[in-house]
Every structure is written in structure tokens, then in C-alpha cells.
């Protein structure tokens, strides 16, 4: 904190989400203004699909099944639609 700031001065705490590329500029501004900054790095958001019917994102378990299917994991090959129906009936 700037030494010239009166101890009775009110302060606000704010949270900013900025691109990593702009962090250097922000640090320079903070230093010149005599502010205090605490940096917290957040992990990039994982892929998630939005369901407009429910207004929610699919959960991690559902996303894992979709990703596995995209990668050919856990797929059951069937020759025709009739074979698929037989397979489903036997579940």
C-alpha cells in the first residue's frame, strides 16, 4: 500500500478476470498507483455441453461418456438397426 495513503481511507476489494497477456500491464499500473494486488490463477474451464431444455451444463460423468465415444472407447459395434434393437432388448 502507498505510504502516503491515510490509514482511515476506505478501500474496496475487486476481482478481475483478465487475459494472461495483459497481466504485465496490470502489474505496472498497480505499482504506479500504489495499489495492492493478489493474483489467483484459475484453471481453464473444462469442456461442457449446455442443455437448453434444463438450462444446465452436462455433468462430468456424462461428458466423460461423450469424450470416450468420440475416442472410440466403450462402443458396441452392431451391424444393423435390427441388431441394435436386439442388443438393447437384452440389456
mmCIF file of C-alpha atoms in Angstrom:
data_model
loop_
_atom_site.group_PDB
_atom_site.id
_atom_site.type_symbol
_atom_site.label_atom_id
_atom_site.label_comp_id
_atom_site.label_asym_id
_atom_site.label_seq_id
_atom_site.Cartn_x
_atom_site.Cartn_y
_atom_site.Cartn_z
ATOM 1 C CA UNK A 1 0.000 0.000 0.000
ATOM 2 C CA UNK A 2 1.188 3.524 -0.731
ATOM 3 C CA UNK A 3 2.820 5.165 2.298
ATOM 4 C CA UNK A 4 1.030 8.453 1.521
ATOM 5 C CA UNK A 5 -2.408 6.880 1.987
ATOM 6 C CA UNK A 6 -4.139 7.866 5.204
ATOM 7 C CA UNK A 7 -4.889 4.849 7.455
ATOM 8 C CA UNK A 8 -8.538 5.894 7.701
ATOM 9 C CA UNK A 9 -9.078 5.771 3.949
ATOM 10 C CA UNK A 10 -11.740 3.292 2.842
ATOM 11 C CA UNK A 11 -10.746 0.592 0.382
ATOM 12 C CA UNK A 12 -12.681 -1.675 -1.932
ATOM 13 C CA UNK A 13 -11.660 -5.178 -2.931
ATOM 14 C CA UNK A 14 -12.362 -6.092 -6.526
ATOM 15 C CA UNK A 15 -11.950 -9.204 -8.628
ATOM 16 C CA UNK A 16 -10.833 -9.039 -12.269
ATOM 17 C CA UNK A 17 -10.590 -11.728 -14.908
ATOM 18 C CA UNK A 18 -8.026 -10.642 -17.467
ATOM 19 C CA UNK A 19 -6.132 -12.425 -20.232
ATOM 20 C CA UNK A 20 -2.692 -13.648 -19.188
ATOM 21 C CA UNK A 21 -1.138 -11.454 -21.890
ATOM 22 C CA UNK A 22 -2.393 -8.295 -20.106
ATOM 23 C CA UNK A 23 -1.055 -9.235 -16.673
ATOM 24 C CA UNK A 24 2.249 -7.384 -17.137
ATOM 25 C CA UNK A 25 0.410 -4.138 -17.969
ATOM 26 C CA UNK A 26 -1.848 -4.551 -14.929
ATOM 27 C CA UNK A 27 1.143 -5.111 -12.628
ATOM 28 C CA UNK A 28 2.737 -1.908 -13.927
ATOM 29 C CA UNK A 29 -0.475 0.045 -13.334
ATOM 30 C CA UNK A 30 -0.871 -1.395 -9.827
ATOM 31 C CA UNK A 31 2.707 -0.460 -8.916
ATOM 32 C CA UNK A 32 2.394 3.108 -10.283
ATOM 33 C CA UNK A 33 -0.905 3.666 -8.442
ATOM 34 C CA UNK A 34 0.408 2.280 -5.155
ATOM 35 C CA UNK A 35 -2.293 -0.378 -5.025
ATOM 36 C CA UNK A 36 -2.054 -3.891 -3.624
ATOM 37 C CA UNK A 37 -2.783 -6.840 -5.898
ATOM 38 C CA UNK A 38 -3.155 -10.526 -5.079
ATOM 39 C CA UNK A 39 -3.046 -12.846 -8.064
ATOM 40 C CA UNK A 40 -5.004 -16.086 -8.213
ATOM 41 C CA UNK A 41 -4.614 -18.202 -11.341
ATOM 42 C CA UNK A 42 -7.634 -20.214 -12.357
ATOM 43 C CA UNK A 43 -7.553 -23.328 -14.475
ATOM 44 C CA UNK A 44 -9.193 -23.132 -17.873
ATOM 45 C CA UNK A 45 -12.788 -24.302 -17.842
ATOM 46 C CA UNK A 46 -13.217 -27.884 -18.915
ATOM 47 C CA UNK A 47 -15.362 -28.733 -21.894
ATOM 48 C CA UNK A 48 -19.023 -28.888 -21.039
ATOM 49 C CA UNK A 49 -22.154 -29.028 -23.147
ATOM 50 C CA UNK A 50 -25.114 -26.799 -22.400
ATOM 51 C CA UNK A 51 -28.611 -28.296 -22.299
ATOM 52 C CA UNK A 52 -31.063 -25.550 -23.291
ATOM 53 C CA UNK A 53 -34.050 -27.607 -22.091
ATOM 54 C CA UNK A 54 -32.827 -27.676 -18.485
ATOM 55 C CA UNK A 55 -30.663 -24.545 -18.577
ATOM 56 C CA UNK A 56 -27.757 -26.545 -17.118
ATOM 57 C CA UNK A 57 -24.438 -27.953 -18.251
ATOM 58 C CA UNK A 58 -23.923 -31.700 -18.553
ATOM 59 C CA UNK A 59 -22.205 -33.241 -15.532
ATOM 60 C CA UNK A 60 -18.662 -34.660 -15.569
ATOM 61 C CA UNK A 61 -19.857 -38.269 -15.860
ATOM 62 C CA UNK A 62 -21.915 -37.531 -18.973
ATOM 63 C CA UNK A 63 -19.073 -35.512 -20.508
ATOM 64 C CA UNK A 64 -16.702 -38.452 -19.901
ATOM 65 C CA UNK A 65 -19.047 -40.846 -21.751
ATOM 66 C CA UNK A 66 -19.273 -38.419 -24.689
ATOM 67 C CA UNK A 67 -15.478 -37.964 -24.807
ATOM 68 C CA UNK A 68 -14.957 -41.745 -24.635
ATOM 69 C CA UNK A 69 -17.407 -42.244 -27.513
ATOM 70 C CA UNK A 70 -15.612 -39.584 -29.562
ATOM 71 C CA UNK A 71 -12.381 -41.522 -28.978
ATOM 72 C CA UNK A 72 -13.948 -44.898 -29.810
ATOM 73 C CA UNK A 73 -13.870 -46.156 -26.203
ATOM 74 C CA UNK A 74 -16.729 -48.315 -24.935
ATOM 75 C CA UNK A 75 -18.561 -48.516 -28.229
ATOM 76 C CA UNK A 76 -20.522 -51.662 -29.056
ATOM 77 C CA UNK A 77 -20.409 -52.451 -32.763
ATOM 78 C CA UNK A 78 -23.698 -53.519 -34.299
ATOM 79 C CA UNK A 79 -24.246 -54.418 -37.936
ATOM 80 C CA UNK A 80 -27.740 -53.087 -38.470
ATOM 81 C CA UNK A 81 -30.564 -51.311 -36.714
ATOM 82 C CA UNK A 82 -32.245 -54.670 -36.092
ATOM 83 C CA UNK A 83 -29.035 -55.926 -34.421
ATOM 84 C CA UNK A 84 -29.059 -52.770 -32.288
ATOM 85 C CA UNK A 85 -32.665 -53.399 -31.219
ATOM 86 C CA UNK A 86 -31.793 -56.987 -30.264
ATOM 87 C CA UNK A 87 -28.812 -55.727 -28.278
ATOM 88 C CA UNK A 88 -30.932 -53.170 -26.400
ATOM 89 C CA UNK A 89 -33.644 -55.738 -25.622
ATOM 90 C CA UNK A 90 -31.020 -57.959 -23.991
ATOM 91 C CA UNK A 91 -29.715 -55.283 -21.631
#
